[in-house]
Amino acid sequence: MLTTYNLLREFVDLEGITPNELINRLTFAGFEVENSYPVAQASKLVIGQVISCEKHPDSDHLHVLKVNCGQEGVLDIVCGAPNVRQDLKVIVALVGCELPAIKETIKAGVIRGAQSNGMCCSLLELGVDKKILSDKEINGIHELKADAPIGETKVLEYLGLDDIVIDINVLANRPDCLSVIGLAREISALFGTKCKELPKFDLKIGQTSYQVSSKTKACDVFNFVEVKNLINGQTPDKIVKYLNAVGIRSISLIVDIGNFSMVLTGQPLHMYDLDKLASTALSIDDSFSGKVVALDDKEYDIIPGDIVISDEEKPCCIGGVMGLKSVEVDENTKHIGIEAAHFYHANIRHTATRLNLNSDSSALFVRGTNPYTALDSLQLTASLIKSLMPKAEIVGTAVFNQAVAPTATYPFSFDKLNLHLGTDFSDEEILKMLKSFHIKYEKGVAYFNKDRLDLVEQCDLDEEMFRTSSPNRVCQSLSSLPHTKGGLNPTQANELRIKNLLLDAGFDQIVSYTLVSSAKDRYLRVFNQDASLKVSHPMSEDHEYIRSDILSSMVDSLKYNMQRKHTDLKFFEISPVSLSVEKVATYMSLGLCGNIREQGLISTHKADFYDIKGTVELIFENLGIDAKRYRLTRCINPIFHPGRSASIFVGKTLVGSFGELNPKLHESELIVGEFDLSQILAMRVSPLKVKPISGIQSVYRDLALNILDDHVTSQDIVDAIKHAGGKYVKNVEIFDSFARDGHKSMAFKLTIQNIEEKSLTDAQIKSLMNTILLSVTHKLKVELK
């Protein structure tokens, strides 16, 4: 943001504060001053009047002048400016004058036989920015007014050029300081000086025949003031100098008032010549499509999404960016409408970037404007119009959705402030800070200030107290800070344990993209079948959705590596997924393909269902989750092979599915799985209990069964045996399986042990086996082989 020292002095008391002191204080308060420089710079200047102007006898463009410089006498000067003439009052650089802008020191000399003892100057030669000067100013010398005092040596002060431009880097959370009044309030708080408020004109809502409306959510506030009987006169020199200093060229009195109001308030305004409108209704929409000609005389292609203000027949303004030529305010304008609106910053940024059309207005809208002060800026503008054009009539105001500042409050504690900062500020000092920022405070509650949208909670005010106070007030000790113990929370610790377990088991961890295409988003789903969150403005179609599963990314990673001849793979990924705007879960995916090495290349086997099943059981065991607390069932998800997959349930909740990928989806045999770690890690686990190894010898029995129903699984039989055997059956393992010509059988090894430190007799064992056999054959369609 560009501002000037003198312009700030108009609104805040800077008596005794030098520009350097101001710059240093702003920088250390979080407003980095990137540059500062004088508006103009020169020594030994004087105002003179040309009393004689003759053509140089030896040149077709030079003139020989006699210039009355008051106490400096009448000087002979050779000048090449095309606009020099007799009786013109000019800026004279005397011999010895230094002009840093052109890196010259004026010397007396002879130019083509004519003596020259000085130089008539242009503003460009004094250092005024070229972009705000007219071609006449650039190609000629500066023409002073007829009442300019001859012999005046304080020329820069007389011209209003004895000022310092300050370029401030305003942080994103402080758009209020993109205005002069906002910055003046900040300086007032930093130095404890008085700040003036902007003049306001009491606008009456209504009393105008014009109506305004908005058909897009990208504009939620639209204020409009009608003014007539305007006389477009000369802009006061002071306003012109201030505008020029911040890089805005003076155009006309009406336009200059709007631009000056924008500089003061930070609210962009736009002015319409109402006599050029086709109706008394203005509407804002973002569905227009077509070509328009803007105020810079260039044609632009408008597409849906660009905000456009239109009357009933034609577009009148590219909202937040630039007005259109068809309703331009010119020297004949007598009747205007002034717009102050609040636009969504992203729309303005997209339009300005796409059209490569950046303006002072768009720069402010992109940073974010304050909807609660839009009407205030119109009150200032109306006040300026009445003061500079007394005969102008403020007809009335039309408003769409007038923004009313909320009367919100938030808790604020003096003790917490001192605790957070490690300080010992008194109540009086804190109250003084609150008053300096116009924050109302009552009984532990602070009130929202419409001028400071960034102050919404305790920590915001803590920061303001720190910024505006001396760093020496902060205690350089940790003794007053709360003592905390660093480390991972239980969920993080368990996630790390799983990662390390899988790495030790020979898996490699992968990290894949969170954003996926529409096709990949719906490709493989285990849990959430709802639509994923869509990115508003995706970089490409491949990164359009925020994924709600990670299995598709695992399959893509396996395919990618297999296509590059890496065939023996064991991958895992643990990643958060967004199930909705507010709900986030943590998922884990596993992927295997190729050969599993048991003893290097000497002994290998092809990755299969049992490899991933063993890995899953290892994870549950490592987390301390007993096998009785979850159950494996046949997986019915069509993305998996119907006979080589399983689902894990905890109670009635599905926490994972794994197995061989359905051959219809991929030609290679991929063993994959996806698991809801959020659900798994939320399971309560009892503390690890240690007990001595039993001295009672275990007894082993085999049980071979014919399977009479293909739907009966080995897990069903194991569960039935454990249930029937109760506390005496320590373990059940399948050791043989046979299937041929429709006949199927399985054999199981049972580990039996008495927990009461007493060996079982043969009769007890026989009775137990009979009980188990009867129970299993009763529950399941099986028979003893």
Short mmCIF file of C-alpha atoms in Angstrom, two decimals, residues 231-236 239-240 243 249-260 271 328-333 389:
data_model
loop_
_atom_site.label_atom_id
_atom_site.label_comp_id
_atom_site.label_asym_id
_atom_site.label_seq_id
_atom_site.Cartn_x
_atom_site.Cartn_y
_atom_site.Cartn_z
CA ILE A 231 -20.40 21.11 -12.12
CA ASN A 232 -17.24 19.31 -13.12
CA GLY A 233 -14.69 21.93 -12.09
CA GLN A 234 -11.00 21.93 -11.17
CA THR A 235 -9.73 19.43 -8.59
CA PRO A 236 -7.99 21.17 -5.64
CA ILE A 239 -6.11 16.32 -3.62
CA VAL A 240 -4.27 16.10 -6.95
CA LEU A 243 -3.52 11.16 -5.62
CA ARG A 249 -3.54 10.24 -12.10
CA SER A 250 -5.96 13.15 -11.79
CA ILE A 251 -8.77 12.84 -14.37
CA SER A 252 -11.61 15.19 -13.42
CA LEU A 253 -13.10 16.60 -10.24
CA ILE A 254 -15.90 14.01 -10.08
CA VAL A 255 -13.65 11.02 -10.72
CA ASP A 256 -10.93 12.41 -8.46
CA ILE A 257 -13.39 12.65 -5.56
CA GLY A 258 -14.25 8.96 -5.99
CA ASN A 259 -10.59 7.94 -6.15
CA PHE A 260 -9.66 10.09 -3.16
CA MET A 271 -19.46 6.28 -10.82
CA GLU A 328 -18.37 6.80 -18.59
CA VAL A 329 -18.33 9.98 -16.53
CA ASP A 330 -16.91 12.78 -18.72
CA GLU A 331 -16.55 16.57 -18.72
CA ASN A 332 -20.25 17.00 -19.61
CA THR A 333 -21.60 14.76 -16.84
CA MET A 389 -19.48 21.42 -5.45
#
